[in-house]
């Protein structure tokens, strides 16, 4: 039986497990034969086996101020406001380079003043008025409304009309739309006016007015308040014609 092997290969210790403070570092120890073959640990003298690990001290762990990005400005739309961030003192064990200690070092500010961009500029917006009347009394028609580009100065609380090019064209409200007051079930129709009944001293002229439905049949569904007049005065001038004056004065 072969004797116990005493040869061993020792690799260098690895890096300390922590960048600062106390930690451990390890190394690899193998049992090998005189020919360099790695053998089971039981074949070597375990009483003289080198240590696999040891303590290590990387020096005092430093603290440092860590802070997040600034948050949004508290001003809702325009003007001055406040923005905040988180500031923490953290023990750094993720960097090899020492960081400055929080102790005795001024803490970074957690708040700062801010101002929304564009507050001093006139922001232009679309404004639209009420819809006008429908172009048709019945059936499909159209109605319009006024759409205006207005510049608003929020700091000065003022506004004025500007060119429509100042406003965003893709968001311009419609200025025209379809409408229908009521279905065209019946409408008022009328003829032309007749000749006047007199040539002077006031006469009258008439026309025929009828309510017809969509099939041109007489109907009673028309709005009586909208019924056109079927009689109106005409030739209201006087029939009397004053005799011409000859300009001669007769003496008595």
JSON list of C-alpha atoms in Angstrom, two decimals:
[
{"chain": "A", "resi": 1, "resn": "UNK", "atom": "CA", "xyz": [0.00, 0.00, 0.00]},
{"chain": "A", "resi": 2, "resn": "UNK", "atom": "CA", "xyz": [1.24, 3.44, -0.86]},
{"chain": "A", "resi": 3, "resn": "UNK", "atom": "CA", "xyz": [2.11, 5.77, 2.03]},
{"chain": "A", "resi": 4, "resn": "UNK", "atom": "CA", "xyz": [0.25, 8.94, 2.86]},
{"chain": "A", "resi": 5, "resn": "UNK", "atom": "CA", "xyz": [1.04, 11.80, 0.49]},
{"chain": "A", "resi": 6, "resn": "UNK", "atom": "CA", "xyz": [2.21, 15.03, 1.98]},
{"chain": "A", "resi": 7, "resn": "UNK", "atom": "CA", "xyz": [2.49, 17.17, -1.10]},
{"chain": "A", "resi": 8, "resn": "UNK", "atom": "CA", "xyz": [-0.12, 19.88, -1.65]},
{"chain": "A", "resi": 9, "resn": "UNK", "atom": "CA", "xyz": [-0.83, 22.74, -4.01]},
{"chain": "A", "resi": 10, "resn": "UNK", "atom": "CA", "xyz": [-1.85, 26.03, -2.35]},
{"chain": "A", "resi": 11, "resn": "UNK", "atom": "CA", "xyz": [-3.48, 28.77, -4.34]},
{"chain": "A", "resi": 12, "resn": "UNK", "atom": "CA", "xyz": [-3.36, 32.41, -3.21]},
{"chain": "A", "resi": 13, "resn": "UNK", "atom": "CA", "xyz": [-6.11, 33.83, -1.03]},
{"chain": "A", "resi": 14, "resn": "UNK", "atom": "CA", "xyz": [-9.00, 35.39, -2.90]},
{"chain": "A", "resi": 15, "resn": "UNK", "atom": "CA", "xyz": [-10.17, 38.97, -2.40]},
{"chain": "A", "resi": 16, "resn": "UNK", "atom": "CA", "xyz": [-11.74, 39.89, 0.94]},
{"chain": "A", "resi": 17, "resn": "UNK", "atom": "CA", "xyz": [-15.47, 39.30, 1.06]},
{"chain": "A", "resi": 18, "resn": "UNK", "atom": "CA", "xyz": [-16.21, 42.96, 1.93]},
{"chain": "A", "resi": 19, "resn": "UNK", "atom": "CA", "xyz": [-14.80, 46.24, 0.57]},
{"chain": "A", "resi": 20, "resn": "UNK", "atom": "CA", "xyz": [-14.62, 47.72, 4.07]},
{"chain": "A", "resi": 21, "resn": "UNK", "atom": "CA", "xyz": [-14.81, 46.50, 7.64]},
{"chain": "A", "resi": 22, "resn": "UNK", "atom": "CA", "xyz": [-14.10, 42.90, 8.72]},
{"chain": "A", "resi": 23, "resn": "UNK", "atom": "CA", "xyz": [-14.73, 39.94, 6.43]},
{"chain": "A", "resi": 24, "resn": "UNK", "atom": "CA", "xyz": [-13.16, 36.71, 5.22]},
{"chain": "A", "resi": 25, "resn": "UNK", "atom": "CA", "xyz": [-11.05, 35.59, 2.34]},
{"chain": "A", "resi": 26, "resn": "UNK", "atom": "CA", "xyz": [-10.62, 32.04, 1.13]},
{"chain": "A", "resi": 27, "resn": "UNK", "atom": "CA", "xyz": [-8.19, 29.98, -0.92]},
{"chain": "A", "resi": 28, "resn": "UNK", "atom": "CA", "xyz": [-8.11, 26.56, -2.51]},
{"chain": "A", "resi": 29, "resn": "UNK", "atom": "CA", "xyz": [-5.91, 23.73, -1.10]},
{"chain": "A", "resi": 30, "resn": "UNK", "atom": "CA", "xyz": [-5.59, 20.44, -3.01]},
{"chain": "A", "resi": 31, "resn": "UNK", "atom": "CA", "xyz": [-3.97, 17.10, -2.16]},
{"chain": "A", "resi": 32, "resn": "UNK", "atom": "CA", "xyz": [-1.67, 15.98, -5.01]},
{"chain": "A", "resi": 33, "resn": "UNK", "atom": "CA", "xyz": [0.70, 13.07, -5.62]},
{"chain": "A", "resi": 34, "resn": "UNK", "atom": "CA", "xyz": [4.37, 13.33, -6.42]},
{"chain": "A", "resi": 35, "resn": "UNK", "atom": "CA", "xyz": [3.42, 13.15, -10.09]},
{"chain": "A", "resi": 36, "resn": "UNK", "atom": "CA", "xyz": [1.11, 16.14, -9.77]},
{"chain": "A", "resi": 37, "resn": "UNK", "atom": "CA", "xyz": [-2.15, 14.19, -9.81]},
{"chain": "A", "resi": 38, "resn": "UNK", "atom": "CA", "xyz": [-4.95, 15.57, -7.63]},
{"chain": "A", "resi": 39, "resn": "UNK", "atom": "CA", "xyz": [-5.89, 12.97, -5.04]},
{"chain": "A", "resi": 40, "resn": "UNK", "atom": "CA", "xyz": [-8.66, 12.73, -2.40]},
{"chain": "A", "resi": 41, "resn": "UNK", "atom": "CA", "xyz": [-8.04, 14.75, 0.76]},
{"chain": "A", "resi": 42, "resn": "UNK", "atom": "CA", "xyz": [-7.93, 11.54, 2.84]},
{"chain": "A", "resi": 43, "resn": "UNK", "atom": "CA", "xyz": [-4.66, 10.54, 1.17]},
{"chain": "A", "resi": 44, "resn": "UNK", "atom": "CA", "xyz": [-2.85, 13.59, 2.56]},
{"chain": "A", "resi": 45, "resn": "UNK", "atom": "CA", "xyz": [-1.88, 14.31, 6.17]},
{"chain": "A", "resi": 46, "resn": "UNK", "atom": "CA", "xyz": [-4.86, 16.33, 7.37]},
{"chain": "A", "resi": 47, "resn": "UNK", "atom": "CA", "xyz": [-3.00, 17.44, 10.52]},
{"chain": "A", "resi": 48, "resn": "UNK", "atom": "CA", "xyz": [-0.73, 19.71, 8.48]},
{"chain": "A", "resi": 49, "resn": "UNK", "atom": "CA", "xyz": [-3.35, 20.85, 6.00]},
{"chain": "A", "resi": 50, "resn": "UNK", "atom": "CA", "xyz": [-3.08, 24.62, 5.32]},
{"chain": "A", "resi": 51, "resn": "UNK", "atom": "CA", "xyz": [-5.97, 26.86, 6.30]},
{"chain": "A", "resi": 52, "resn": "UNK", "atom": "CA", "xyz": [-8.73, 27.35, 3.72]},
{"chain": "A", "resi": 53, "resn": "UNK", "atom": "CA", "xyz": [-9.82, 30.78, 5.00]},
{"chain": "A", "resi": 54, "resn": "UNK", "atom": "CA", "xyz": [-8.76, 33.65, 7.21]},
{"chain": "A", "resi": 55, "resn": "UNK", "atom": "CA", "xyz": [-10.17, 36.87, 8.54]},
{"chain": "A", "resi": 56, "resn": "UNK", "atom": "CA", "xyz": [-9.46, 40.11, 6.73]},
{"chain": "A", "resi": 57, "resn": "UNK", "atom": "CA", "xyz": [-9.82, 43.76, 7.73]},
{"chain": "A", "resi": 58, "resn": "UNK", "atom": "CA", "xyz": [-10.38, 46.28, 4.93]},
{"chain": "A", "resi": 59, "resn": "UNK", "atom": "CA", "xyz": [-10.42, 49.26, 7.25]},
{"chain": "A", "resi": 60, "resn": "UNK", "atom": "CA", "xyz": [-13.19, 51.48, 8.54]},
{"chain": "A", "resi": 61, "resn": "UNK", "atom": "CA", "xyz": [-16.43, 51.43, 6.53]},
{"chain": "A", "resi": 62, "resn": "UNK", "atom": "CA", "xyz": [-17.29, 54.94, 5.39]},
{"chain": "A", "resi": 63, "resn": "UNK", "atom": "CA", "xyz": [-20.72, 56.53, 5.24]},
{"chain": "A", "resi": 64, "resn": "UNK", "atom": "CA", "xyz": [-21.87, 58.82, 2.47]},
{"chain": "A", "resi": 65, "resn": "UNK", "atom": "CA", "xyz": [-24.89, 60.88, 1.50]},
{"chain": "A", "resi": 66, "resn": "UNK", "atom": "CA", "xyz": [-27.02, 59.29, -1.20]},
{"chain": "A", "resi": 67, "resn": "UNK", "atom": "CA", "xyz": [-29.82, 61.22, -2.88]},
{"chain": "A", "resi": 68, "resn": "UNK", "atom": "CA", "xyz": [-32.52, 60.54, -5.48]},
{"chain": "A", "resi": 69, "resn": "UNK", "atom": "CA", "xyz": [-33.34, 62.67, -8.52]},
{"chain": "A", "resi": 70, "resn": "UNK", "atom": "CA", "xyz": [-35.43, 65.77, -8.04]},
{"chain": "A", "resi": 71, "resn": "UNK", "atom": "CA", "xyz": [-39.18, 65.24, -8.22]},
{"chain": "A", "resi": 72, "resn": "UNK", "atom": "CA", "xyz": [-41.65, 67.26, -10.26]},
{"chain": "A", "resi": 73, "resn": "UNK", "atom": "CA", "xyz": [-42.25, 70.92, -9.52]},
{"chain": "A", "resi": 74, "resn": "UNK", "atom": "CA", "xyz": [-45.18, 71.39, -7.16]},
{"chain": "A", "resi": 75, "resn": "UNK", "atom": "CA", "xyz": [-46.58, 74.24, -9.27]},
{"chain": "A", "resi": 76, "resn": "UNK", "atom": "CA", "xyz": [-49.67, 72.83, -10.99]},
{"chain": "A", "resi": 77, "resn": "UNK", "atom": "CA", "xyz": [-49.45, 74.89, -14.18]},
{"chain": "A", "resi": 78, "resn": "UNK", "atom": "CA", "xyz": [-47.25, 77.92, -13.95]},
{"chain": "A", "resi": 79, "resn": "UNK", "atom": "CA", "xyz": [-45.18, 80.01, -11.57]},
{"chain": "A", "resi": 80, "resn": "UNK", "atom": "CA", "xyz": [-42.84, 79.19, -8.68]},
{"chain": "A", "resi": 81, "resn": "UNK", "atom": "CA", "xyz": [-43.02, 75.94, -6.74]},
{"chain": "A", "resi": 82, "resn": "UNK", "atom": "CA", "xyz": [-41.02, 73.43, -4.73]},
{"chain": "A", "resi": 83, "resn": "UNK", "atom": "CA", "xyz": [-39.47, 70.15, -5.80]},
{"chain": "A", "resi": 84, "resn": "UNK", "atom": "CA", "xyz": [-38.22, 67.47, -3.42]},
{"chain": "A", "resi": 85, "resn": "UNK", "atom": "CA", "xyz": [-35.82, 64.53, -3.32]},
{"chain": "A", "resi": 86, "resn": "UNK", "atom": "CA", "xyz": [-34.84, 61.80, -0.83]},
{"chain": "A", "resi": 87, "resn": "UNK", "atom": "CA", "xyz": [-31.51, 62.13, 1.00]},
{"chain": "A", "resi": 88, "resn": "UNK", "atom": "CA", "xyz": [-30.10, 59.17, 3.01]},
{"chain": "A", "resi": 89, "resn": "UNK", "atom": "CA", "xyz": [-26.84, 58.42, 4.84]},
{"chain": "A", "resi": 90, "resn": "UNK", "atom": "CA", "xyz": [-25.88, 54.90, 3.71]},
{"chain": "A", "resi": 91, "resn": "UNK", "atom": "CA", "xyz": [-23.03, 52.62, 4.69]},
{"chain": "A", "resi": 92, "resn": "UNK", "atom": "CA", "xyz": [-21.27, 51.93, 1.42]},
{"chain": "A", "resi": 93, "resn": "UNK", "atom": "CA", "xyz": [-20.13, 48.35, 0.91]},
{"chain": "A", "resi": 94, "resn": "UNK", "atom": "CA", "xyz": [-20.52, 48.26, -2.84]},
{"chain": "A", "resi": 95, "resn": "UNK", "atom": "CA", "xyz": [-17.53, 50.40, -3.83]},
{"chain": "A", "resi": 96, "resn": "UNK", "atom": "CA", "xyz": [-13.84, 49.78, -3.36]},
{"chain": "A", "resi": 97, "resn": "UNK", "atom": "CA", "xyz": [-13.01, 53.47, -3.15]},
{"chain": "A", "resi": 98, "resn": "UNK", "atom": "CA", "xyz": [-13.68, 55.04, 0.25]},
{"chain": "A", "resi": 99, "resn": "UNK", "atom": "CA", "xyz": [-16.49, 57.59, 0.34]},
{"chain": "A", "resi": 100, "resn": "UNK", "atom": "CA", "xyz": [-16.69, 60.62, 2.54]},
{"chain": "A", "resi": 101, "resn": "UNK", "atom": "CA", "xyz": [-18.27, 60.15, 5.95]},
{"chain": "A", "resi": 102, "resn": "UNK", "atom": "CA", "xyz": [-21.73, 61.58, 6.65]},
{"chain": "A", "resi": 103, "resn": "UNK", "atom": "CA", "xyz": [-20.53, 62.72, 10.06]},
{"chain": "A", "resi": 104, "resn": "UNK", "atom": "CA", "xyz": [-19.51, 66.34, 10.01]},
{"chain": "A", "resi": 105, "resn": "UNK", "atom": "CA", "xyz": [-20.47, 66.75, 6.34]},
{"chain": "A", "resi": 106, "resn": "UNK", "atom": "CA", "xyz": [-23.32, 69.04, 5.44]},
{"chain": "A", "resi": 107, "resn": "UNK", "atom": "CA", "xyz": [-26.41, 67.13, 4.43]},
{"chain": "A", "resi": 108, "resn": "UNK", "atom": "CA", "xyz": [-27.53, 67.87, 0.84]},
{"chain": "A", "resi": 109, "resn": "UNK", "atom": "CA", "xyz": [-30.75, 69.84, 0.58]},
{"chain": "A", "resi": 110, "resn": "UNK", "atom": "CA", "xyz": [-33.97, 67.84, 0.27]},
{"chain": "A", "resi": 111, "resn": "UNK", "atom": "CA", "xyz": [-35.94, 70.73, -1.30]},
{"chain": "A", "resi": 112, "resn": "UNK", "atom": "CA", "xyz": [-35.31, 73.48, -3.80]},
{"chain": "A", "resi": 113, "resn": "UNK", "atom": "CA", "xyz": [-37.34, 76.15, -5.52]},
{"chain": "A", "resi": 114, "resn": "UNK", "atom": "CA", "xyz": [-38.45, 75.59, -9.09]},
{"chain": "A", "resi": 115, "resn": "UNK", "atom": "CA", "xyz": [-40.32, 77.39, -11.84]},
{"chain": "A", "resi": 116, "resn": "UNK", "atom": "CA", "xyz": [-42.39, 75.90, -14.62]},
{"chain": "A", "resi": 117, "resn": "UNK", "atom": "CA", "xyz": [-40.97, 76.59, -18.06]},
{"chain": "A", "resi": 118, "resn": "UNK", "atom": "CA", "xyz": [-42.87, 78.85, -20.39]},
{"chain": "A", "resi": 119, "resn": "UNK", "atom": "CA", "xyz": [-44.57, 80.87, -17.65]},
{"chain": "A", "resi": 120, "resn": "UNK", "atom": "CA", "xyz": [-43.43, 84.15, -19.12]},
{"chain": "A", "resi": 121, "resn": "UNK", "atom": "CA", "xyz": [-44.68, 83.24, -22.57]},
{"chain": "A", "resi": 122, "resn": "UNK", "atom": "CA", "xyz": [-48.17, 83.59, -23.95]},
{"chain": "A", "resi": 123, "resn": "UNK", "atom": "CA", "xyz": [-49.58, 80.09, -24.32]},
{"chain": "A", "resi": 124, "resn": "UNK", "atom": "CA", "xyz": [-52.19, 79.92, -27.07]},
{"chain": "A", "resi": 125, "resn": "UNK", "atom": "CA", "xyz": [-55.31, 77.76, -26.81]},
{"chain": "A", "resi": 126, "resn": "UNK", "atom": "CA", "xyz": [-58.42, 77.12, -28.91]},
{"chain": "A", "resi": 127, "resn": "UNK", "atom": "CA", "xyz": [-61.68, 78.61, -27.62]},
{"chain": "A", "resi": 128, "resn": "UNK", "atom": "CA", "xyz": [-65.06, 77.85, -29.20]},
{"chain": "A", "resi": 129, "resn": "UNK", "atom": "CA", "xyz": [-68.39, 79.63, -28.91]},
{"chain": "A", "resi": 130, "resn": "UNK", "atom": "CA", "xyz": [-71.94, 78.20, -28.83]},
{"chain": "A", "resi": 131, "resn": "UNK", "atom": "CA", "xyz": [-73.44, 76.47, -31.86]},
{"chain": "A", "resi": 132, "resn": "UNK", "atom": "CA", "xyz": [-75.61, 78.66, -34.09]},
{"chain": "A", "resi": 133, "resn": "UNK", "atom": "CA", "xyz": [-79.10, 77.72, -35.37]},
{"chain": "A", "resi": 134, "resn": "UNK", "atom": "CA", "xyz": [-79.57, 74.84, -37.75]},
{"chain": "A", "resi": 135, "resn": "UNK", "atom": "CA", "xyz": [-79.67, 75.86, -41.41]},
{"chain": "A", "resi": 136, "resn": "UNK", "atom": "CA", "xyz": [-82.77, 73.71, -42.08]},
{"chain": "A", "resi": 137, "resn": "UNK", "atom": "CA", "xyz": [-86.10, 73.88, -40.30]},
{"chain": "A", "resi": 138, "resn": "UNK", "atom": "CA", "xyz": [-86.50, 70.18, -40.80]},
{"chain": "A", "resi": 139, "resn": "UNK", "atom": "CA", "xyz": [-84.35, 67.36, -42.08]},
{"chain": "A", "resi": 140, "resn": "UNK", "atom": "CA", "xyz": [-80.57, 67.47, -42.17]},
{"chain": "A", "resi": 141, "resn": "UNK", "atom": "CA", "xyz": [-78.84, 70.84, -42.08]},
{"chain": "A", "resi": 142, "resn": "UNK", "atom": "CA", "xyz": [-75.65, 72.38, -40.75]},
{"chain": "A", "resi": 143, "resn": "UNK", "atom": "CA", "xyz": [-74.81, 74.68, -37.88]},
{"chain": "A", "resi": 144, "resn": "UNK", "atom": "CA", "xyz": [-71.66, 76.67, -37.20]},
{"chain": "A", "resi": 145, "resn": "UNK", "atom": "CA", "xyz": [-69.81, 78.14, -34.27]},
{"chain": "A", "resi": 146, "resn": "UNK", "atom": "CA", "xyz": [-66.87, 80.50, -33.91]},
{"chain": "A", "resi": 147, "resn": "UNK", "atom": "CA", "xyz": [-63.48, 78.95, -33.09]},
{"chain": "A", "resi": 148, "resn": "UNK", "atom": "CA", "xyz": [-60.76, 81.38, -32.00]},
{"chain": "A", "resi": 149, "resn": "UNK", "atom": "CA", "xyz": [-57.09, 81.07, -31.05]},
{"chain": "A", "resi": 150, "resn": "UNK", "atom": "CA", "xyz": [-56.45, 83.05, -27.84]},
{"chain": "A", "resi": 151, "resn": "UNK", "atom": "CA", "xyz": [-53.10, 83.66, -26.13]},
{"chain": "A", "resi": 152, "resn": "UNK", "atom": "CA", "xyz": [-53.31, 83.44, -22.33]},
{"chain": "A", "resi": 153, "resn": "UNK", "atom": "CA", "xyz": [-50.68, 84.97, -20.04]},
{"chain": "A", "resi": 154, "resn": "UNK", "atom": "CA", "xyz": [-51.23, 83.16, -16.73]},
{"chain": "A", "resi": 155, "resn": "UNK", "atom": "CA", "xyz": [-48.88, 85.36, -14.75]},
{"chain": "A", "resi": 156, "resn": "UNK", "atom": "CA", "xyz": [-50.50, 88.60, -15.84]},
{"chain": "A", "resi": 157, "resn": "UNK", "atom": "CA", "xyz": [-54.00, 87.07, -15.98]},
{"chain": "A", "resi": 158, "resn": "UNK", "atom": "CA", "xyz": [-54.55, 88.53, -19.44]},
{"chain": "A", "resi": 159, "resn": "UNK", "atom": "CA", "xyz": [-55.58, 87.20, -22.84]},
{"chain": "A", "resi": 160, "resn": "UNK", "atom": "CA", "xyz": [-55.94, 88.36, -26.43]},
{"chain": "A", "resi": 161, "resn": "UNK", "atom": "CA", "xyz": [-56.88, 86.92, -29.83]},
{"chain": "A", "resi": 162, "resn": "UNK", "atom": "CA", "xyz": [-53.93, 85.85, -32.01]},
{"chain": "A", "resi": 163, "resn": "UNK", "atom": "CA", "xyz": [-53.42, 84.20, -35.39]},
{"chain": "A", "resi": 164, "resn": "UNK", "atom": "CA", "xyz": [-54.72, 80.63, -35.61]},
{"chain": "A", "resi": 165, "resn": "UNK", "atom": "CA", "xyz": [-51.17, 79.53, -36.50]},
{"chain": "A", "resi": 166, "resn": "UNK", "atom": "CA", "xyz": [-50.20, 80.06, -32.84]},
{"chain": "A", "resi": 167, "resn": "UNK", "atom": "CA", "xyz": [-52.50, 77.24, -31.72]},
{"chain": "A", "resi": 168, "resn": "UNK", "atom": "CA", "xyz": [-51.91, 73.55, -32.30]},
{"chain": "A", "resi": 169, "resn": "UNK", "atom": "CA", "xyz": [-53.68, 72.72, -35.54]},
{"chain": "A", "resi": 170, "resn": "UNK", "atom": "CA", "xyz": [-54.26, 69.06, -34.70]},
{"chain": "A", "resi": 171, "resn": "UNK", "atom": "CA", "xyz": [-56.49, 69.95, -31.72]},
{"chain": "A", "resi": 172, "resn": "UNK", "atom": "CA", "xyz": [-58.61, 72.65, -33.39]},
{"chain": "A", "resi": 173, "resn": "UNK", "atom": "CA", "xyz": [-62.32, 72.10, -32.57]},
{"chain": "A", "resi": 174, "resn": "UNK", "atom": "CA", "xyz": [-64.78, 71.69, -35.43]},
{"chain": "A", "resi": 175, "resn": "UNK", "atom": "CA", "xyz": [-66.53, 74.91, -36.47]},
{"chain": "A", "resi": 176, "resn": "UNK", "atom": "CA", "xyz": [-69.31, 73.13, -38.39]},
{"chain": "A", "resi": 177, "resn": "UNK", "atom": "CA", "xyz": [-71.46, 70.08, -37.73]},
{"chain": "A", "resi": 178, "resn": "UNK", "atom": "CA", "xyz": [-74.60, 68.40, -39.04]},
{"chain": "A", "resi": 179, "resn": "UNK", "atom": "CA", "xyz": [-77.92, 69.05, -37.31]},
{"chain": "A", "resi": 180, "resn": "UNK", "atom": "CA", "xyz": [-81.60, 68.17, -37.54]},
{"chain": "A", "resi": 181, "resn": "UNK", "atom": "CA", "xyz": [-84.30, 70.15, -35.75]},
{"chain": "A", "resi": 182, "resn": "UNK", "atom": "CA", "xyz": [-87.08, 67.76, -36.70]},
{"chain": "A", "resi": 183, "resn": "UNK", "atom": "CA", "xyz": [-87.90, 65.26, -39.46]},
{"chain": "A", "resi": 184, "resn": "UNK", "atom": "CA", "xyz": [-89.41, 66.74, -42.59]},
{"chain": "A", "resi": 185, "resn": "UNK", "atom": "CA", "xyz": [-92.86, 65.18, -42.17]},
{"chain": "A", "resi": 186, "resn": "UNK", "atom": "CA", "xyz": [-94.75, 68.30, -43.39]},
{"chain": "A", "resi": 187, "resn": "UNK", "atom": "CA", "xyz": [-93.86, 71.77, -44.64]},
{"chain": "A", "resi": 188, "resn": "UNK", "atom": "CA", "xyz": [-95.62, 74.99, -45.58]},
{"chain": "A", "resi": 189, "resn": "UNK", "atom": "CA", "xyz": [-95.91, 75.73, -49.33]},
{"chain": "A", "resi": 190, "resn": "UNK", "atom": "CA", "xyz": [-97.30, 78.86, -50.99]},
{"chain": "A", "resi": 191, "resn": "UNK", "atom": "CA", "xyz": [-97.97, 80.37, -54.42]},
{"chain": "A", "resi": 192, "resn": "UNK", "atom": "CA", "xyz": [-96.87, 83.75, -55.71]},
{"chain": "A", "resi": 193, "resn": "UNK", "atom": "CA", "xyz": [-98.82, 86.82, -54.69]},
{"chain": "A", "resi": 194, "resn": "UNK", "atom": "CA", "xyz": [-101.84, 87.73, -56.82]},
{"chain": "A", "resi": 195, "resn": "UNK", "atom": "CA", "xyz": [-102.32, 91.15, -58.42]},
{"chain": "A", "resi": 196, "resn": "UNK", "atom": "CA", "xyz": [-103.45, 93.88, -56.09]},
{"chain": "A", "resi": 197, "resn": "UNK", "atom": "CA", "xyz": [-107.20, 94.35, -55.85]},
{"chain": "A", "resi": 198, "resn": "UNK", "atom": "CA", "xyz": [-106.91, 98.11, -56.31]},
{"chain": "A", "resi": 199, "resn": "UNK", "atom": "CA", "xyz": [-104.49, 100.41, -58.02]},
{"chain": "A", "resi": 200, "resn": "UNK", "atom": "CA", "xyz": [-104.62, 103.01, -55.26]},
{"chain": "A", "resi": 201, "resn": "UNK", "atom": "CA", "xyz": [-106.22, 103.91, -51.91]},
{"chain": "A", "resi": 202, "resn": "UNK", "atom": "CA", "xyz": [-105.13, 100.56, -50.48]},
{"chain": "A", "resi": 203, "resn": "UNK", "atom": "CA", "xyz": [-105.99, 97.19, -51.81]},
{"chain": "A", "resi": 204, "resn": "UNK", "atom": "CA", "xyz": [-104.88, 93.69, -50.97]},
{"chain": "A", "resi": 205, "resn": "UNK", "atom": "CA", "xyz": [-103.20, 90.74, -52.62]},
{"chain": "A", "resi": 206, "resn": "UNK", "atom": "CA", "xyz": [-103.51, 87.08, -51.75]},
{"chain": "A", "resi": 207, "resn": "UNK", "atom": "CA", "xyz": [-101.75, 83.78, -52.24]},
{"chain": "A", "resi": 208, "resn": "UNK", "atom": "CA", "xyz": [-102.54, 80.15, -51.50]},
{"chain": "A", "resi": 209, "resn": "UNK", "atom": "CA", "xyz": [-100.78, 78.60, -48.47]},
{"chain": "A", "resi": 210, "resn": "UNK", "atom": "CA", "xyz": [-100.99, 74.88, -47.83]},
{"chain": "A", "resi": 211, "resn": "UNK", "atom": "CA", "xyz": [-99.35, 72.36, -45.51]},
{"chain": "A", "resi": 212, "resn": "UNK", "atom": "CA", "xyz": [-98.04, 69.37, -47.47]},
{"chain": "A", "resi": 213, "resn": "UNK", "atom": "CA", "xyz": [-96.36, 66.23, -46.25]},
{"chain": "A", "resi": 214, "resn": "UNK", "atom": "CA", "xyz": [-93.41, 64.39, -47.82]},
{"chain": "A", "resi": 215, "resn": "UNK", "atom": "CA", "xyz": [-95.81, 62.84, -50.37]},
{"chain": "A", "resi": 216, "resn": "UNK", "atom": "CA", "xyz": [-97.15, 66.28, -51.31]},
{"chain": "A", "resi": 217, "resn": "UNK", "atom": "CA", "xyz": [-100.50, 65.48, -49.65]},
{"chain": "A", "resi": 218, "resn": "UNK", "atom": "CA", "xyz": [-102.41, 68.07, -47.60]},
{"chain": "A", "resi": 219, "resn": "UNK", "atom": "CA", "xyz": [-101.44, 67.70, -43.95]},
{"chain": "A", "resi": 220, "resn": "UNK", "atom": "CA", "xyz": [-102.27, 69.26, -40.58]},
{"chain": "A", "resi": 221, "resn": "UNK", "atom": "CA", "xyz": [-98.82, 68.55, -39.05]},
{"chain": "A", "resi": 222, "resn": "UNK", "atom": "CA", "xyz": [-97.22, 71.91, -39.87]},
{"chain": "A", "resi": 223, "resn": "UNK", "atom": "CA", "xyz": [-96.38, 74.37, -37.13]},
{"chain": "A", "resi": 224, "resn": "UNK", "atom": "CA", "xyz": [-99.18, 76.96, -37.20]},
{"chain": "A", "resi": 225, "resn": "UNK", "atom": "CA", "xyz": [-96.92, 79.56, -35.63]},
{"chain": "A", "resi": 226, "resn": "UNK", "atom": "CA", "xyz": [-94.72, 79.36, -38.73]},
{"chain": "A", "resi": 227, "resn": "UNK", "atom": "CA", "xyz": [-97.60, 79.58, -41.26]},
{"chain": "A", "resi": 228, "resn": "UNK", "atom": "CA", "xyz": [-96.77, 82.14, -43.97]},
{"chain": "A", "resi": 229, "resn": "UNK", "atom": "CA", "xyz": [-99.26, 84.99, -44.47]},
{"chain": "A", "resi": 230, "resn": "UNK", "atom": "CA", "xyz": [-101.85, 84.49, -47.24]},
{"chain": "A", "resi": 231, "resn": "UNK", "atom": "CA", "xyz": [-102.97, 88.14, -47.45]},
{"chain": "A", "resi": 232, "resn": "UNK", "atom": "CA", "xyz": [-101.19, 91.48, -47.32]},
{"chain": "A", "resi": 233, "resn": "UNK", "atom": "CA", "xyz": [-101.97, 95.12, -48.18]},
{"chain": "A", "resi": 234, "resn": "UNK", "atom": "CA", "xyz": [-100.83, 96.70, -51.44]},
{"chain": "A", "resi": 235, "resn": "UNK", "atom": "CA", "xyz": [-101.03, 100.00, -53.39]},
{"chain": "A", "resi": 236, "resn": "UNK", "atom": "CA", "xyz": [-101.67, 102.02, -50.27]},
{"chain": "A", "resi": 237, "resn": "UNK", "atom": "CA", "xyz": [-100.96, 105.34, -52.00]},
{"chain": "A", "resi": 238, "resn": "UNK", "atom": "CA", "xyz": [-103.87, 107.80, -52.40]},
{"chain": "A", "resi": 239, "resn": "UNK", "atom": "CA", "xyz": [-105.91, 107.93, -55.62]},
{"chain": "A", "resi": 240, "resn": "UNK", "atom": "CA", "xyz": [-106.38, 111.71, -55.34]},
{"chain": "A", "resi": 241, "resn": "UNK", "atom": "CA", "xyz": [-104.13, 113.72, -57.61]},
{"chain": "A", "resi": 242, "resn": "UNK", "atom": "CA", "xyz": [-103.94, 117.44, -56.93]},
{"chain": "A", "resi": 243, "resn": "UNK", "atom": "CA", "xyz": [-104.61, 119.64, -60.03]},
{"chain": "A", "resi": 244, "resn": "UNK", "atom": "CA", "xyz": [-101.57, 121.39, -61.34]},
{"chain": "A", "resi": 245, "resn": "UNK", "atom": "CA", "xyz": [-101.27, 125.05, -60.39]},
{"chain": "A", "resi": 246, "resn": "UNK", "atom": "CA", "xyz": [-101.15, 127.46, -63.41]},
{"chain": "A", "resi": 247, "resn": "UNK", "atom": "CA", "xyz": [-99.51, 130.16, -61.40]},
{"chain": "A", "resi": 248, "resn": "UNK", "atom": "CA", "xyz": [-102.02, 132.93, -62.44]},
{"chain": "A", "resi": 249, "resn": "UNK", "atom": "CA", "xyz": [-103.62, 135.12, -59.79]},
{"chain": "A", "resi": 250, "resn": "UNK", "atom": "CA", "xyz": [-106.96, 136.79, -60.73]},
{"chain": "A", "resi": 251, "resn": "UNK", "atom": "CA", "xyz": [-107.77, 140.11, -59.11]},
{"chain": "A", "resi": 252, "resn": "UNK", "atom": "CA", "xyz": [-111.24, 140.87, -57.86]}
]
